[in-house]
Every structure is written in C-alpha cells, then in structure tokens.
C-alpha cells in the first residue's frame, strides 16, 4: 500500500491543476495535526453535499480551539427538511456561507500538508475528494488518522471478549469525555480531537487505558 | 466546547457579551496527564486554567493545600500577583480550558467586578459577593407576603364606648390600635380604626370630654389588604392612601392590623418586635410565644442578606433578654442580690445563630438554701426545655451542680483545672472563659474570671495544654478533597465546625486567655489581639472575614437542612455551594491553616 500511495502522490502532483496548492505535497511540518469534520446533506458522497466544515489544530496535548476554522457552505440544491433537523442549519443560515470551491481552498490553506484526524474520516475525505477532483483534479493527499481505529488498537484489542463497539458515543463515554451536542461540525471535530489527544497522550504506561473502560457506564 | 463555556459561573458571569466573545475566541483545551506538573513552584504561568474534568492539586511543598475540580480555575494568585511557591499537579487526569494570561489581565483591567475575584484578600472577594446579597434583600421585599409579617391581633370595641374606656382597653391589651364597630342608626356595623394618638388628639388638641364616644374619634375609611398580598403592595397602599396602618382581612374575618413600622421592620427584620414581646411578657406563655419567634427571625434576616455577625449579635441579645426575663419569673426571692445568671460557650460569645442548646449556669455569692437552688435549677432548665431549647449534650446547664454553685467552689475547680488538669479541664475552662452575665450580680462573673486569670498567669504549660485542642481535628483540606470527589452519603460533606470554625474560635480563645482579655466574642477578641500586635492588622481582617464566611455557610447549610427536615449538623455539602463560594471556602481554610501555625508557634506546641 505505501508504494501504491507514493505512486499516486507522484501522479497527483502531476495532475494538480492549480499550482498554488503544490504545498499539499510538501513534507508534513509536524507542528500540528488537524481535526476535521464535515456536516453533509446525507450519507452518499455521490449525491449529497457538504453544508459545513470545521477544522481545529492539535499541538501536542493542546487542542487549539482558538485556531479553528469554521466554514458554512452555500448549497447548490434545495435542502431537505429531514436533513435540516439533523444538523440544524437552515437554508437561511447557509445563505451567507462560501461557495464550495472557495470553502475548499480556505480549508486546504488551513490544513496544508498536515495529518488529518477524525472519526469515520473516510467519509469526510470521500466527500471532500468529490470536490477536490472537480476543482483541482486530484484527491486529498494528506495522511489520515482514524480515531476509532486508534481506540480499537489501544482499548478494544487489549480487552479480549469485549464487544467491538466503535460508536462515537461509546468511545466518548469510554474515554470519559464531556458530552457535547453532536451533529455540529465544530463539536464533532473537537470531540475527535479530544479522543485523539486522550488516546495518544493518555495516562502513563503503568496505568493502562483499560482503567477508563472498566468503569461502569454512567459514572463518567 | 468553547461555545459551551459556562459563563454563568462566577466570576465569568460578570463579563459583558463583548468580553465573553473575546474570552471564548482565546480559549484552548489542554489535556493533562495524572502526575503531570502544570505549574512548577516559583514559575510564572502564561496560561490561566479552568477545569472541565479531572482534579488538580495545589501543593505547598509536599502538602496539598487545595484541590481544583470541574469549573474551578487556577491560578488566580500568580496571574495577578506574580509567581509564588505553590505548585499545581494533576491528581486525576484532566481536561482544562487554557486562556493566555494577557487576555485575562486585559479583562481584569477592563472589568472591576470580574477583577475583584482575582485579588488575594478574601475581604475583597467578599465585596464582590455583597452585590448578590443586596439582590437577595430586594427579593425578600418582592416575594414576602402580608401573612409573613407580624400582625397585631385585632381587638374590636363598640363605637358607643367612651374614649376613656377605649384608652383603658388599649392599656390592658397592650396595644395602640383597635378596630371600632360603629353603633347608631345609619351605617350600623361599619368597622373603623382608632389609635392612641387619635384619643390623645381628641382630648388634648380638640378639648373633647373623656366621655366622648370612641367612634367620634375614629376613622372609618379603612384600607384593607388580604393575607396573600405582597408586602410591597401593602407598602404601596400605605403610601398611596397616606395611611400608617392597614387592616388585614380574609373574606369577612379580620385577621389583624398591619402597622407601617412592622412593614419597615420586616425589611430590616422584625427583631425589635420580638424584643418588645419579651420585655412585655406578663407570664411564661407570652415568653414562650416570643421564644418561638427567634428562629423565624434568623431565617428572615438571612434571606434578606443580613450579615451573619449581626444576626448572631441580635440572637444573642434576644436570647439573653429571654433568659433574664425567665430568670426574673422563676428565681426564688432568697437569691436576690446573691446570684448571677451566666450564658457560656457560644451563647456567651454571641455566636449562636439558630439556638441549639442551653449553655447557661449560675454563680452564687455564697452558699444558699439548697432547696431554693434546686427550685431555680429545675424551673429554669425545665422551662427552657418546654420552650424548645434542647438540653446541652455536655450537660452545660444550670441544672448541673458543676455550673450552679458558689464562687468559692468555682475557684476550687479553677485551681484543679489549671494545676492538675484532667481530660475535661481544657473544655471546662473554655466554656467558663466565654461566660457573660445575663441577669443578677454581674460583678460575680468579673471576680470569677480574674480568679481564673490569676491562677493561669505565667503558667505556660497550662496555656500550651489549653491551646493544644486546636489540633484535635484533622486538617480540613484533606476533607476538602473528598468534598470534591466523594459520592457517598456523608463523604461529600465537610465538617465546617470542626475543620474551620473551631480552630479559629479556640485558637483565638487560647491567645485571649493568655492575654487576660475580658471580651468573649471571637471577632472582638481578634481585634483586641491585633491591637496587642499578636498579628498584623491585615491578618486580623482576613481571619475575621474567613471566620464570618464560614459561619455564614454554616447557617445557610443549617437552614437548608432544616427545610429538608434533616437532623441539625455542621456539615456543608459542596454541591450546595457555588463555585465562588467553594473558592472562598478554600481561601478561608487556608487562612485557618496559617492561623493554626501561628498558634502552634506562639505556644510552642511542637516543644511541649
């Protein structure tokens, strides 16, 4: 896979339409990671659209909410009512947003060549890639870290016999994170950032992470 | 989550919308591992932290002086005053908001109300709380109802009585206002009102004869209110109609007369009314009724935001009046000029808000007829019990021969307590040293106390032994830990009396006894000790503020407990405290810690 990825990077570098974004292929500066979340009109990357994007830098144990990016995106089609109920962004809220191309460019400038962090990041990246291909001719080249994967590696795998439950709420509770209202791009990105920081910085070695999950639910 | 920052929490509730936006924009979130040192001692942190989850210890050397839990912040001291020796170490892994120091400093400069929180002196923080208290006073006015105020029972006189008869009736009933039922052909049965002033005016200013009918001196344009009306609407009615009295009426029934002075008195508490009732009590039943009022007053005053020191002084004043009056009723004649009724312990120090126990005794000039003495003991203690004063668990009351005997016998006891102390001796000395005269021959108390001073003078072993009790209870900051994290029935509570109030009271008492002060009140003793240069004036102020703050919390908790029907205790539950109160309590307990060290050092407790 790394070989395939390396080849794809080289091909993409060649295919990149806008030379301003060559920085996407620079070395990761390593100064920060970026937690990312998108809210969309639905779950099908082929038909649905992005309505909002949030990105927050993570520097070591610090989640830099003071350095954050929050973008609302102007939809190109009519929003469906059911959908509005989920992310609570009404057409009128989005009217003042950026056109998708502008939103994407702003996001890329913020992220640069840094590593992305997210929950079910695959989906957000697939959504973004749709627009990447449309506007820049390439897919998102950044390295991605999936927090549910980290959680699986660090917690679930050590505890055999445990159900594999990688739901967002389950992870948040197991890691004893404060409850935030979900389906808000900023809050979801922040939760992903907290999961990442806690899973990577959490507790000294002699105090394994299992201690978090052994607490009876609800005590958190 | 910065979107969900809890701005309702003091001091952040004092930020304006614009300042909140500035603050929110600058918030980061940090994750701190257990055991990590967030701020090393002597360092100038560039961040101010507010805990979201987890626990952070504040340490002075190896000693934990405070614990910060959710919604607490740190470190306000180094933020404003620069680095100090305390370190901040993560006890349980924590998520915290972090704000750059310059942002907070800008807000402190721009917003004095917000800034007050960060100053070190507890007294300045309390000023910030005072604003809340004013609010509470206003609320009392807005929410109290006419039925909450003291009403004068209605007495009705027929309109064809003479003003002379009316005057006598007023004196007999001990009232200044009566309702008058109009008699005559027209408007028969109409109700009016007459006051002592109306009668005097009729006779003196209008030269009316004494057999004038009372209805001719009365007013029949009554203004009435219902018991459910608000006090403030009653006050408005009085102003609007230029009346000093309103008649309280429920349907056709007259419930009583509401006097302007009682409405005003209600606002500044209706203590004078109770004092008056005690003075005027013609028998034990009257006195019993007045005694029942005392606790009600405490509650009203507390809700009105009256400072606990004033409440305590007032309650002490009322209780002493009550005891003196009761003593006058029950003391046998043979004791006249021979005895002094004393209030001891917290009664004597005037530091009992809700009456708790009896704490009284008697000093006799010389031995008296044992039968008469027994009559006094039984009647006095028995009646107080009927009035709802529970017997003192330590049997510190007049019916205990230990606390009702001739001066010479007290002197013998003092000698034993000072020279060959047993385990009860320090407590007995403490109780007696706090005594004040309530009724009878006050010089006996004075003489007894000086006998005690003479015996103890220069006896440093005795003084050290006496002071040692300040260390009888574990350090409260350890308890404070449980207070933050505990989940059990009592584990989440701090015993404020043992952990904070007692060490101050007893430490101050020890110093005062050594200096032979005659004051009994702890606050007054602290001020006098300050005058004697035992400590700095600023420390005296902090000690007083810390002490009063804890008394305030204790009263609040006792009143709350009483409403829930819980047995009275001295525990304070952190969940019932606001963040600002928790922070102040931490500061207060820190003052207690410093004071304990001062007392230990003064009496060389580490040596003896």
PDB file of N, CA, C and O in Angstrom, chain A residues 61-66 68 70 176-181 184 186-187 190 194 197-198 201-203 207 212 219-220, chain B residues 1-4 24-34 36 46-47 49 52-53 91-93 95 98-99 487:
ATOM      1  N   UNK A  61      -0.480  18.204  23.576  1.00  0.00           N
ATOM      2  CA  UNK A  61      -1.643  17.933  24.432  1.00  0.00           C
ATOM      3  C   UNK A  61      -2.666  19.059  24.365  1.00  0.00           C
ATOM      4  O   UNK A  61      -3.615  19.093  25.126  1.00  0.00           O
ATOM      5  N   UNK A  62      -2.408  20.031  23.464  1.00  0.00           N
ATOM      6  CA  UNK A  62      -3.264  21.212  23.424  1.00  0.00           C
ATOM      7  C   UNK A  62      -4.154  21.199  22.182  1.00  0.00           C
ATOM      8  O   UNK A  62      -3.656  21.043  21.068  1.00  0.00           O
ATOM      9  N   UNK A  63      -5.432  21.350  22.423  1.00  0.00           N
ATOM     10  CA  UNK A  63      -6.371  21.443  21.313  1.00  0.00           C
ATOM     11  C   UNK A  63      -6.627  22.934  21.092  1.00  0.00           C
ATOM     12  O   UNK A  63      -7.241  23.604  21.932  1.00  0.00           O
ATOM     13  N   UNK A  64      -6.110  23.465  20.000  1.00  0.00           N
ATOM     14  CA  UNK A  64      -6.113  24.919  19.812  1.00  0.00           C
ATOM     15  C   UNK A  64      -7.441  25.394  19.227  1.00  0.00           C
ATOM     16  O   UNK A  64      -7.515  25.737  18.040  1.00  0.00           O
ATOM     17  N   UNK A  65      -8.430  25.412  20.109  1.00  0.00           N
ATOM     18  CA  UNK A  65      -9.735  25.882  19.634  1.00  0.00           C
ATOM     19  C   UNK A  65      -9.683  27.362  19.281  1.00  0.00           C
ATOM     20  O   UNK A  65     -10.579  27.871  18.625  1.00  0.00           O
ATOM     21  N   UNK A  66      -8.646  28.044  19.765  1.00  0.00           N
ATOM     22  CA  UNK A  66      -8.508  29.450  19.376  1.00  0.00           C
ATOM     23  C   UNK A  66      -7.992  29.568  17.937  1.00  0.00           C
ATOM     24  O   UNK A  66      -8.090  30.609  17.331  1.00  0.00           O
ATOM     25  N   UNK A  68      -9.084  27.949  14.953  1.00  0.00           N
ATOM     26  CA  UNK A  68     -10.003  26.996  14.338  1.00  0.00           C
ATOM     27  C   UNK A  68     -10.555  27.570  13.056  1.00  0.00           C
ATOM     28  O   UNK A  68     -10.494  28.769  12.817  1.00  0.00           O
ATOM     29  N   UNK A  70     -14.057  27.441  10.812  1.00  0.00           N
ATOM     30  CA  UNK A  70     -15.453  27.005  10.716  1.00  0.00           C
ATOM     31  C   UNK A  70     -16.023  27.632   9.457  1.00  0.00           C
ATOM     32  O   UNK A  70     -16.026  28.855   9.327  1.00  0.00           O
ATOM     33  N   UNK A 176     -14.267   8.970  28.876  1.00  0.00           N
ATOM     34  CA  UNK A 176     -14.671   9.926  29.898  1.00  0.00           C
ATOM     35  C   UNK A 176     -14.573  11.371  29.384  1.00  0.00           C
ATOM     36  O   UNK A 176     -14.038  12.246  30.046  1.00  0.00           O
ATOM     37  N   UNK A 177     -15.097  11.577  28.206  1.00  0.00           N
ATOM     38  CA  UNK A 177     -15.083  12.924  27.637  1.00  0.00           C
ATOM     39  C   UNK A 177     -16.386  13.636  27.963  1.00  0.00           C
ATOM     40  O   UNK A 177     -17.420  13.003  28.108  1.00  0.00           O
ATOM     41  N   UNK A 178     -16.345  14.950  28.078  1.00  0.00           N
ATOM     42  CA  UNK A 178     -17.582  15.681  28.350  1.00  0.00           C
ATOM     43  C   UNK A 178     -18.551  15.523  27.181  1.00  0.00           C
ATOM     44  O   UNK A 178     -18.119  15.418  26.035  1.00  0.00           O
ATOM     45  N   UNK A 179     -19.818  15.470  27.471  1.00  0.00           N
ATOM     46  CA  UNK A 179     -20.811  15.306  26.408  1.00  0.00           C
ATOM     47  C   UNK A 179     -21.055  16.640  25.719  1.00  0.00           C
ATOM     48  O   UNK A 179     -21.305  17.642  26.371  1.00  0.00           O
ATOM     49  N   UNK A 180     -20.969  16.638  24.413  1.00  0.00           N
ATOM     50  CA  UNK A 180     -21.259  17.855  23.645  1.00  0.00           C
ATOM     51  C   UNK A 180     -22.411  17.516  22.719  1.00  0.00           C
ATOM     52  O   UNK A 180     -22.585  16.372  22.340  1.00  0.00           O
ATOM     53  N   UNK A 181     -23.160  18.523  22.327  1.00  0.00           N
ATOM     54  CA  UNK A 181     -24.231  18.235  21.384  1.00  0.00           C
ATOM     55  C   UNK A 181     -23.585  17.864  20.057  1.00  0.00           C
ATOM     56  O   UNK A 181     -22.644  18.504  19.602  1.00  0.00           O
ATOM     57  N   UNK A 184     -22.752  18.912  14.976  1.00  0.00           N
ATOM     58  CA  UNK A 184     -22.306  20.263  14.754  1.00  0.00           C
ATOM     59  C   UNK A 184     -20.850  20.028  14.347  1.00  0.00           C
ATOM     60  O   UNK A 184     -20.122  19.350  15.061  1.00  0.00           O
ATOM     61  N   UNK A 186     -18.172  21.720  14.300  1.00  0.00           N
ATOM     62  CA  UNK A 186     -17.140  22.134  15.250  1.00  0.00           C
ATOM     63  C   UNK A 186     -17.063  21.183  16.445  1.00  0.00           C
ATOM     64  O   UNK A 186     -15.996  20.715  16.829  1.00  0.00           O
ATOM     65  N   UNK A 187     -18.235  20.883  17.034  1.00  0.00           N
ATOM     66  CA  UNK A 187     -18.240  19.985  18.195  1.00  0.00           C
ATOM     67  C   UNK A 187     -17.708  18.599  17.834  1.00  0.00           C
ATOM     68  O   UNK A 187     -16.972  17.982  18.603  1.00  0.00           O
ATOM     69  N   UNK A 190     -14.053  18.733  17.490  1.00  0.00           N
ATOM     70  CA  UNK A 190     -13.461  18.886  18.819  1.00  0.00           C
ATOM     71  C   UNK A 190     -13.458  17.552  19.568  1.00  0.00           C
ATOM     72  O   UNK A 190     -12.477  17.181  20.219  1.00  0.00           O
ATOM     73  N   UNK A 194     -10.323  15.555  20.996  1.00  0.00           N
ATOM     74  CA  UNK A 194     -10.156  15.116  22.390  1.00  0.00           C
ATOM     75  C   UNK A 194      -9.887  13.613  22.447  1.00  0.00           C
ATOM     76  O   UNK A 194      -9.077  13.130  23.248  1.00  0.00           O
ATOM     77  N   UNK A 197      -6.255  13.130  21.424  1.00  0.00           N
ATOM     78  CA  UNK A 197      -5.294  13.545  22.447  1.00  0.00           C
ATOM     79  C   UNK A 197      -5.306  12.566  23.610  1.00  0.00           C
ATOM     80  O   UNK A 197      -4.273  12.143  24.122  1.00  0.00           O
ATOM     81  N   UNK A 198      -6.496  12.167  24.013  1.00  0.00           N
ATOM     82  CA  UNK A 198      -6.572  11.268  25.157  1.00  0.00           C
ATOM     83  C   UNK A 198      -5.995   9.891  24.827  1.00  0.00           C
ATOM     84  O   UNK A 198      -5.335   9.279  25.648  1.00  0.00           O
ATOM     85  N   UNK A 201      -2.014  10.691  24.359  1.00  0.00           N
ATOM     86  CA  UNK A 201      -1.286  11.241  25.500  1.00  0.00           C
ATOM     87  C   UNK A 201      -1.698  10.573  26.792  1.00  0.00           C
ATOM     88  O   UNK A 201      -1.075  10.776  27.820  1.00  0.00           O
ATOM     89  N   UNK A 202      -2.804   9.851  26.729  1.00  0.00           N
ATOM     90  CA  UNK A 202      -3.471   9.358  27.943  1.00  0.00           C
ATOM     91  C   UNK A 202      -2.560   8.553  28.829  1.00  0.00           C
ATOM     92  O   UNK A 202      -1.759   7.761  28.370  1.00  0.00           O
ATOM     93  N   UNK A 203      -2.738   8.786  30.105  1.00  0.00           N
ATOM     94  CA  UNK A 203      -2.153   8.065  31.222  1.00  0.00           C
ATOM     95  C   UNK A 203      -0.759   7.491  30.993  1.00  0.00           C
ATOM     96  O   UNK A 203      -0.382   7.144  29.889  1.00  0.00           O
ATOM     97  N   UNK A 207      -0.417   2.771  33.944  1.00  0.00           N
ATOM     98  CA  UNK A 207      -1.849   2.879  34.172  1.00  0.00           C
ATOM     99  C   UNK A 207      -2.531   2.742  32.816  1.00  0.00           C
ATOM    100  O   UNK A 207      -2.811   3.735  32.153  1.00  0.00           O
ATOM    101  N   UNK A 212     -10.025   3.115  32.109  1.00  0.00           N
ATOM    102  CA  UNK A 212     -11.144   4.004  31.743  1.00  0.00           C
ATOM    103  C   UNK A 212     -12.397   3.215  31.428  1.00  0.00           C
ATOM    104  O   UNK A 212     -13.488   3.583  31.806  1.00  0.00           O
ATOM    105  N   UNK A 219     -21.013   6.379  35.156  1.00  0.00           N
ATOM    106  CA  UNK A 219     -20.284   7.041  36.248  1.00  0.00           C
ATOM    107  C   UNK A 219     -19.444   8.205  35.760  1.00  0.00           C
ATOM    108  O   UNK A 219     -19.163   9.115  36.513  1.00  0.00           O
ATOM    109  N   UNK A 220     -19.023   8.088  34.486  1.00  0.00           N
ATOM    110  CA  UNK A 220     -18.127   9.034  33.852  1.00  0.00           C
ATOM    111  C   UNK A 220     -18.226  10.419  34.340  1.00  0.00           C
ATOM    112  O   UNK A 220     -17.544  11.094  34.907  1.00  0.00           O
TER     113      UNK A 220
ATOM    114  N   UNK B   1     -16.712  23.259  22.114  1.00  0.00           N
ATOM    115  CA  UNK B   1     -16.961  23.345  23.543  1.00  0.00           C
ATOM    116  C   UNK B   1     -16.754  24.753  24.071  1.00  0.00           C
ATOM    117  O   UNK B   1     -17.476  25.174  24.963  1.00  0.00           O
ATOM    118  N   UNK B   2     -15.779  25.510  23.504  1.00  0.00           N
ATOM    119  CA  UNK B   2     -15.709  26.907  23.949  1.00  0.00           C
ATOM    120  C   UNK B   2     -17.063  27.588  23.771  1.00  0.00           C
ATOM    121  O   UNK B   2     -17.399  28.489  24.531  1.00  0.00           O
ATOM    122  N   UNK B   3     -17.828  27.081  22.809  1.00  0.00           N
ATOM    123  CA  UNK B   3     -19.173  27.625  22.633  1.00  0.00           C
ATOM    124  C   UNK B   3     -20.014  27.351  23.864  1.00  0.00           C
ATOM    125  O   UNK B   3     -20.999  28.010  24.114  1.00  0.00           O
ATOM    126  N   UNK B   4     -19.629  26.285  24.598  1.00  0.00           N
ATOM    127  CA  UNK B   4     -20.454  25.888  25.739  1.00  0.00           C
ATOM    128  C   UNK B   4     -19.786  26.252  27.051  1.00  0.00           C
ATOM    129  O   UNK B   4     -20.121  25.710  28.088  1.00  0.00           O
ATOM    130  N   UNK B  24     -13.920  33.753  24.742  1.00  0.00           N
ATOM    131  CA  UNK B  24     -14.198  32.497  24.048  1.00  0.00           C
ATOM    132  C   UNK B  24     -13.225  32.286  22.896  1.00  0.00           C
ATOM    133  O   UNK B  24     -12.724  31.186  22.684  1.00  0.00           O
ATOM    134  N   UNK B  25     -12.947  33.371  22.159  1.00  0.00           N
ATOM    135  CA  UNK B  25     -12.084  33.246  20.986  1.00  0.00           C
ATOM    136  C   UNK B  25     -10.680  32.807  21.385  1.00  0.00           C
ATOM    137  O   UNK B  25      -9.964  32.200  20.590  1.00  0.00           O
ATOM    138  N   UNK B  26     -10.282  33.108  22.626  1.00  0.00           N
ATOM    139  CA  UNK B  26      -8.911  32.815  23.036  1.00  0.00           C
ATOM    140  C   UNK B  26      -8.778  31.464  23.744  1.00  0.00           C
ATOM    141  O   UNK B  26      -7.693  31.053  24.130  1.00  0.00           O
ATOM    142  N   UNK B  27      -9.894  30.757  23.935  1.00  0.00           N
ATOM    143  CA  UNK B  27      -9.869  29.504  24.699  1.00  0.00           C
ATOM    144  C   UNK B  27      -9.241  28.358  23.917  1.00  0.00           C
ATOM    145  O   UNK B  27      -9.594  28.123  22.762  1.00  0.00           O
ATOM    146  N   UNK B  28      -8.318  27.656  24.558  1.00  0.00           N
ATOM    147  CA  UNK B  28      -7.849  26.379  24.041  1.00  0.00           C
ATOM    148  C   UNK B  28      -8.267  25.320  25.050  1.00  0.00           C
ATOM    149  O   UNK B  28      -8.706  25.652  26.143  1.00  0.00           O
ATOM    150  N   UNK B  29      -8.092  24.062  24.650  1.00  0.00           N
ATOM    151  CA  UNK B  29      -8.373  22.980  25.593  1.00  0.00           C
ATOM    152  C   UNK B  29      -7.107  22.155  25.736  1.00  0.00           C
ATOM    153  O   UNK B  29      -6.502  21.792  24.727  1.00  0.00           O
ATOM    154  N   UNK B  30      -6.692  21.906  26.973  1.00  0.00           N
ATOM    155  CA  UNK B  30      -5.500  21.081  27.147  1.00  0.00           C
ATOM    156  C   UNK B  30      -5.849  19.817  27.903  1.00  0.00           C
ATOM    157  O   UNK B  30      -6.765  19.777  28.723  1.00  0.00           O
ATOM    158  N   UNK B  31      -5.099  18.778  27.595  1.00  0.00           N
ATOM    159  CA  UNK B  31      -5.260  17.508  28.272  1.00  0.00           C
ATOM    160  C   UNK B  31      -4.051  17.307  29.170  1.00  0.00           C
ATOM    161  O   UNK B  31      -2.914  17.434  28.719  1.00  0.00           O
ATOM    162  N   UNK B  32      -4.291  17.061  30.445  1.00  0.00           N
ATOM    163  CA  UNK B  32      -3.196  16.958  31.394  1.00  0.00           C
ATOM    164  C   UNK B  32      -3.186  15.570  32.014  1.00  0.00           C
ATOM    165  O   UNK B  32      -4.206  15.107  32.519  1.00  0.00           O
ATOM    166  N   UNK B  33      -2.024  14.942  31.968  1.00  0.00           N
ATOM    167  CA  UNK B  33      -1.897  13.583  32.484  1.00  0.00           C
ATOM    168  C   UNK B  33      -1.798  13.570  33.995  1.00  0.00           C
ATOM    169  O   UNK B  33      -1.250  14.512  34.582  1.00  0.00           O
ATOM    170  N   UNK B  34      -2.241  12.475  34.602  1.00  0.00           N
ATOM    171  CA  UNK B  34      -2.105  12.332  36.054  1.00  0.00           C
ATOM    172  C   UNK B  34      -0.631  12.399  36.412  1.00  0.00           C
ATOM    173  O   UNK B  34       0.204  11.814  35.728  1.00  0.00           O
ATOM    174  N   UNK B  36       1.294  14.928  36.190  1.00  0.00           N
ATOM    175  CA  UNK B  36       1.986  15.991  35.466  1.00  0.00           C
ATOM    176  C   UNK B  36       1.984  17.277  36.295  1.00  0.00           C
ATOM    177  O   UNK B  36       0.995  17.605  36.952  1.00  0.00           O
ATOM    178  N   UNK B  46       1.956  31.192  31.850  1.00  0.00           N
ATOM    179  CA  UNK B  46       1.452  32.116  30.836  1.00  0.00           C
ATOM    180  C   UNK B  46       0.008  31.804  30.478  1.00  0.00           C
ATOM    181  O   UNK B  46      -0.539  32.358  29.563  1.00  0.00           O
ATOM    182  N   UNK B  47      -0.579  30.865  31.217  1.00  0.00           N
ATOM    183  CA  UNK B  47      -1.959  30.478  30.948  1.00  0.00           C
ATOM    184  C   UNK B  47      -2.771  30.524  32.233  1.00  0.00           C
ATOM    185  O   UNK B  47      -2.232  30.311  33.311  1.00  0.00           O
ATOM    186  N   UNK B  49      -6.100  28.539  33.813  1.00  0.00           N
ATOM    187  CA  UNK B  49      -6.817  27.310  33.512  1.00  0.00           C
ATOM    188  C   UNK B  49      -8.184  27.243  34.204  1.00  0.00           C
ATOM    189  O   UNK B  49      -8.329  27.686  35.326  1.00  0.00           O
ATOM    190  N   UNK B  52     -12.320  21.416  33.231  1.00  0.00           N
ATOM    191  CA  UNK B  52     -13.558  20.878  32.643  1.00  0.00           C
ATOM    192  C   UNK B  52     -13.860  19.549  33.327  1.00  0.00           C
ATOM    193  O   UNK B  52     -14.952  19.316  33.816  1.00  0.00           O
ATOM    194  N   UNK B  53     -12.864  18.677  33.325  1.00  0.00           N
ATOM    195  CA  UNK B  53     -12.997  17.389  34.027  1.00  0.00           C
ATOM    196  C   UNK B  53     -11.681  17.089  34.719  1.00  0.00           C
ATOM    197  O   UNK B  53     -10.630  17.559  34.279  1.00  0.00           O
ATOM    198  N   UNK B  91      -3.927  15.525  39.728  1.00  0.00           N
ATOM    199  CA  UNK B  91      -4.188  14.356  40.562  1.00  0.00           C
ATOM    200  C   UNK B  91      -4.926  13.285  39.761  1.00  0.00           C
ATOM    201  O   UNK B  91      -4.596  12.115  39.788  1.00  0.00           O
ATOM    202  N   UNK B  92      -5.973  13.714  39.058  1.00  0.00           N
ATOM    203  CA  UNK B  92      -6.712  12.775  38.219  1.00  0.00           C
ATOM    204  C   UNK B  92      -6.737  13.412  36.844  1.00  0.00           C
ATOM    205  O   UNK B  92      -7.037  14.602  36.712  1.00  0.00           O
ATOM    206  N   UNK B  93      -6.372  12.674  35.804  1.00  0.00           N
ATOM    207  CA  UNK B  93      -6.134  13.305  34.504  1.00  0.00           C
ATOM    208  C   UNK B  93      -7.262  14.261  34.152  1.00  0.00           C
ATOM    209  O   UNK B  93      -8.424  14.001  34.403  1.00  0.00           O
ATOM    210  N   UNK B  95      -9.064  17.548  31.745  1.00  0.00           N
ATOM    211  CA  UNK B  95      -9.241  18.404  30.574  1.00  0.00           C
ATOM    212  C   UNK B  95      -9.481  19.800  31.126  1.00  0.00           C
ATOM    213  O   UNK B  95     -10.316  19.981  32.007  1.00  0.00           O
ATOM    214  N   UNK B  98      -7.669  26.544  28.605  1.00  0.00           N
ATOM    215  CA  UNK B  98      -6.487  27.353  28.870  1.00  0.00           C
ATOM    216  C   UNK B  98      -6.666  28.675  28.134  1.00  0.00           C
ATOM    217  O   UNK B  98      -7.041  28.692  26.962  1.00  0.00           O
ATOM    218  N   UNK B  99      -6.463  29.778  28.864  1.00  0.00           N
ATOM    219  CA  UNK B  99      -6.564  31.114  28.264  1.00  0.00           C
ATOM    220  C   UNK B  99      -5.230  31.816  28.485  1.00  0.00           C
ATOM    221  O   UNK B  99      -4.699  31.786  29.595  1.00  0.00           O
ATOM    222  N   UNK B 487     -18.721  10.505  46.741  1.00  0.00           N
ATOM    223  CA  UNK B 487     -20.051  10.282  46.215  1.00  0.00           C
ATOM    224  C   UNK B 487     -20.987   9.705  47.278  1.00  0.00           C
ATOM    225  O   UNK B 487     -22.153   9.509  47.044  1.00  0.00           O
TER     226      UNK B 487
END
